[in-house]
Amino acid sequence: MENNSNNENNQSPTNKNGNSTDSHTLFDGQGTLVENIPDQMPLLPIRDIVVYPFMLLPLFIGRDVSVSAINKALAGDRYIFLATQKDTTQENPGADDVYRVGTAASIIRMLKLPDGRVKVLVQGLHKGSISEFVPENDYLLVNVKKLYDKPVSIEGLRVEALIRNVKEQLNQVVQYGKMILPDVLALIETLDDPGKLADIVAANMALKIEDAQAILAEDHPVKRLRKVYTVLAKELKLLDMQVKIQSEAKGEMDKLQRDYYLREQLKAIQKELGDTDEVGEEITELEEKIQKAKMPKEVEKEALKQLGRYKRMHQDASEANIIRTHLDWLIELPWKKRTRDNLDLNAAQTILDEDHYGLKDIKDRIVEYLGVKKLKPDMHGPILCFAGPPGTGKTSLGRSIARALGRKFIRISLGGVKDEAEIRGHRRTYVGAMPGKIIQGMKTAGTVNPLFMLDEIDKLGYDYKGDPSSAMLEVLDPEQNSTFADHYIGMPYDLSKVMFICTANNIHSIPAALRDRMEIIELSSYTEEEKLQIARKYLQPRQLEANGISCDYLDLTDPVLTQIIRQYTKEAGVRNLERELGRVCRKVAKKVADGEKKLFKVTAANLHKYLGTPKVLQEEENKQDAVGVVNGLAWTQVGGELLLIEVASMVGKGQLTLTGQLGDVMKESAHAAFTYVKHLAIDLNYKPELFGKRDYHVHVPAGAIPKDGPSAGMTIATGLISDVAQVAVRHKVAMTGEVTIRGNILPIGGLKEKALAAARAHIREIIIPLGNKKDIADIPQKVRDSLKIHTVEHMREVLKIALVKKLEPVVRDEEIGVSAPDEKEAP
């Protein structure tokens, strides 16, 4: 960086003709040696200062291009051209980045500093204008045209009056406290040349770059001096205003100090007389609290305005209590106070691993946020949404993240919230008005950067009182929440530093506009192995402590834990698993409390004594190949399930009956499958009576449980074709996929959970859409190894895998009608 040493008075004194009195003077004031200055010399761009002729000042050189220019000058005749940069932030200035008018200078001496920079002492010699830039390898050469002042008469009353006014103004500036060397002041008093006077005065005043450059570029001495006069006049006005402001501030401080002493004396007198002014003390206390709250200026102004109203109001007035409560909220809200984030990535990762098993994607996302926060401290907090089945640890994960970040944790349950005022607050005109849940949470946190857990955001409702999900749009939008408007507070509040984490079971229940503002992170159901690890590392120690016993009294082996998971729980998460472990611990605790202090071993044989008979029957596949019975795979909120779909036909009118409490989407999928089966029957040359004179019944067992979704289309189509062709379906195969009326297979969701369900039911082969091939990587490796996974694009591929024999076209016999499946053979 090229700059002067920030000392306004580092110029050397000059003689009465304006020449430097330093021993390195290079011209005599008559211009005879100025001609020795070459027309071409290296360019040194400088920042924050304009160099005038006769100035002697040090410069600190740091940029490579500038160091190269200095070295070039020192290797030659020591002449260099100094031009000021237009933009001080430009690191590599070009021809358009410096002013054309500058000063030719001579390098007096040079010193290399330990940090690699170079310090040079230069003396301005003569003004010049850059006529041409000549780029070199690592610096710029410039062709310089010397500039001379226009000849003017220095005699005359106007010029003399101007010179005298400038000197008087300079003396006034010095009287205001401006530091100028006494030698320079003495020299200025002897000068009568307007041009040289203007240069020396401008060189010793801390002028703006634009003003200093304009003075340097002026070639008319009198006009140049007039510009200096104008600048000095403006400086005098500023200094005069500064003195007035200081005087007023001092007077105000004296008045405040006097008022403080009088108020304290009044309090002491009232205390002695036993006549205390409680209202006055309250108002004084409120005023002190407002000042200490560090509110934004507009909020503090409003608070003081409300305090003034409260002061003038009778204490028994109904509105006085409203104003007082409002002031309390403004005072107690955090406006500046914040906690310091724990930006140790390894420590945060350790805390997350301690509290939760697995969940790698979420942990990586939090550590990534910390990494970015470490590099960019002013970044906005992310808006994350953990979506997944109940019991998978969404809420507890938020608490763990807050602990890892070192932030306050605030949980707000949004389930069943229907009133918009619960988010935005009530207006103060209503009786019993109060702020919304967001502002209440901020008050509870006491900092501007807590972690907010917005639980069950998919359960928000709405009625005639408003739509709270629409109110949440402003809260969860990083572009808007810096000026969040609560109706009760009535002033903008900054939520941009808050980290919001939402939880949801079903993201499709969240309005699209609100969902778009959040980063969705899916939590899938836990595998049996994951549940075992969670139970061993987290749930069992927690329940032992909660029930007042230790591992010295209870022995639960992994096989027993696995049996509890399989036979006593049926869920995606681990909430019921923890309850069952709690039941075991309570029974052991009862026995220990009765005096049986020994180690109780829970085994597969005696587990029923602790938990009763098994609650969940293990899912099993068909025992044998059968016509019209197909293993389907379904996704539920408690994980994947094996879903048997049965198809039967009977004499009728070609109708399709669907039972099993199916949703509209699943019904439409069944009709699409039925249409495809009719097309396939035509291709296989089956007789039309198979559909015109027969009814088909599709039933999905567990009829009390609602079912919906398009992923059963492949399964229904396979069952229908099996019944039409009277070909059995392999009982070791399960499938999932949406089917079109043309037989194309479309991708589905929840593949991981469905694969887990197949593995639990001892299925060895599953058929999935080709579009879900990318999702196979989400299936745990242990499950993948136990399954043979087929990816298909069309129903014909499904039938080749699922049916026990290949379907062949039927050969017609005109007399008999058809040689393949007929009505009599159908069940």
Coordinates of N, CA and C in Angstrom, one line a residue, residues 289-303 326-338 439 442-443 445-450 482-486 488-497:
K289 N -34.1 1.7 32.6 CA -34.1 0.4 31.9 C -34.2 0.6 30.4
I290 N -34.9 1.6 29.9 CA -35.0 1.8 28.5 C -33.6 2.1 27.9
Q291 N -32.9 2.9 28.6 CA -31.5 3.3 28.2 C -30.6 2.1 28.2
K292 N -30.8 1.2 29.2 CA -29.9 0.1 29.3 C -30.2 -1.1 28.3
A293 N -31.5 -1.0 27.8 CA -31.9 -2.1 26.9 C -31.2 -2.2 25.6
K294 N -30.6 -1.1 25.2 CA -29.8 -1.0 23.9 C -30.8 -1.3 22.7
M295 N -31.9 -0.6 22.8 CA -32.9 -0.8 21.7 C -32.4 0.0 20.4
P296 N -32.9 -0.4 19.2 CA -32.6 0.5 18.1 C -33.2 1.9 18.3
K297 N -32.7 2.8 17.6 CA -33.1 4.2 17.8 C -34.6 4.4 17.7
E298 N -35.2 3.9 16.6 CA -36.6 4.1 16.4 C -37.4 3.5 17.5
V299 N -37.0 2.3 18.0 CA -37.7 1.6 19.1 C -37.6 2.4 20.4
E300 N -36.3 2.9 20.7 CA -36.1 3.7 21.9 C -36.9 4.9 21.9
K301 N -37.0 5.5 20.7 CA -37.8 6.8 20.5 C -39.3 6.5 20.9
E302 N -39.8 5.4 20.4 CA -41.2 5.0 20.6 C -41.4 4.7 22.1
A303 N -40.4 4.0 22.7 CA -40.5 3.6 24.1 C -40.6 4.9 25.0
H326 N -46.8 -2.9 28.0 CA -46.1 -2.7 26.7 C -44.6 -2.3 26.9
L327 N -44.4 -1.4 27.8 CA -43.0 -0.9 28.0 C -42.2 -2.1 28.6
D328 N -42.8 -2.9 29.5 CA -42.1 -4.0 30.1 C -41.6 -5.0 29.0
W329 N -42.5 -5.2 28.0 CA -42.1 -6.1 26.9 C -41.0 -5.6 26.1
L330 N -41.1 -4.3 25.8 CA -40.0 -3.6 25.0 C -38.6 -3.7 25.8
I331 N -38.7 -3.5 27.1 CA -37.5 -3.5 27.9 C -36.9 -4.9 28.0
E332 N -37.8 -5.9 28.2 CA -37.3 -7.3 28.5 C -36.9 -8.1 27.2
L333 N -37.3 -7.6 26.0 CA -36.9 -8.3 24.8 C -35.4 -8.1 24.6
P334 N -34.7 -9.1 24.1 CA -33.3 -9.0 23.7 C -33.2 -8.2 22.4
W335 N -32.4 -7.1 22.4 CA -32.2 -6.4 21.2 C -30.8 -6.5 20.7
K336 N -29.8 -6.7 21.6 CA -28.4 -6.8 21.2 C -27.7 -8.0 21.8
K337 N -28.2 -8.5 22.9 CA -27.5 -9.6 23.6 C -27.5 -10.8 22.8
R338 N -26.4 -11.5 22.7 CA -26.4 -12.7 21.9 C -25.4 -13.7 22.6
I439 N -42.4 -13.8 19.6 CA -41.8 -12.8 20.5 C -41.7 -13.3 21.9
M442 N -38.6 -15.3 22.1 CA -37.4 -14.5 22.2 C -37.2 -13.9 23.6
K443 N -38.3 -13.5 24.2 CA -38.1 -13.0 25.6 C -37.6 -14.1 26.5
A445 N -35.8 -16.7 25.7 CA -34.4 -17.0 25.3 C -33.5 -15.9 25.9
G446 N -33.9 -14.7 25.8 CA -33.0 -13.6 26.3 C -31.9 -13.3 25.4
T447 N -31.8 -13.9 24.3 CA -30.7 -13.6 23.3 C -31.3 -13.4 21.9
V448 N -30.6 -12.8 21.0 CA -31.1 -12.5 19.7 C -30.8 -13.7 18.7
N449 N -30.1 -14.7 19.2 CA -29.7 -15.8 18.3 C -29.9 -17.2 18.9
P450 N -31.2 -17.4 19.4 CA -31.5 -18.7 20.0 C -31.7 -19.7 18.8
S482 N -35.9 -10.1 9.1 CA -35.1 -9.1 9.8 C -36.0 -7.9 10.2
T483 N -37.2 -7.8 9.7 CA -38.1 -6.8 10.1 C -39.5 -7.4 10.5
F484 N -39.4 -8.5 11.3 CA -40.7 -9.1 11.6 C -41.6 -8.2 12.4
A485 N -42.8 -8.1 12.1 CA -43.8 -7.2 12.7 C -44.7 -8.0 13.6
D486 N -44.6 -7.8 14.9 CA -45.6 -8.4 15.8 C -46.6 -7.3 16.2
Y488 N -48.5 -6.7 18.7 CA -48.4 -6.2 20.0 C -47.2 -5.2 20.2
I489 N -46.1 -5.7 19.8 CA -44.9 -4.8 19.9 C -45.0 -3.6 19.1
G490 N -45.5 -3.7 17.9 CA -45.7 -2.5 17.0 C -44.5 -2.0 16.4
M491 N -43.3 -2.6 16.5 CA -42.1 -2.1 16.0 C -41.4 -3.3 15.3
P492 N -40.6 -3.1 14.3 CA -39.9 -4.2 13.6 C -38.9 -4.9 14.6
Y493 N -38.9 -6.2 14.5 CA -38.0 -7.0 15.3 C -37.1 -7.9 14.4
D494 N -35.8 -8.0 14.7 CA -34.9 -8.7 13.8 C -34.8 -10.2 14.3
L495 N -35.3 -11.1 13.4 CA -35.2 -12.5 13.6 C -34.2 -13.2 12.8
S496 N -33.4 -12.4 12.0 CA -32.5 -13.0 11.0 C -31.4 -13.8 11.7
K497 N -31.1 -13.6 13.0 CA -30.0 -14.3 13.6 C -30.5 -15.6 14.3

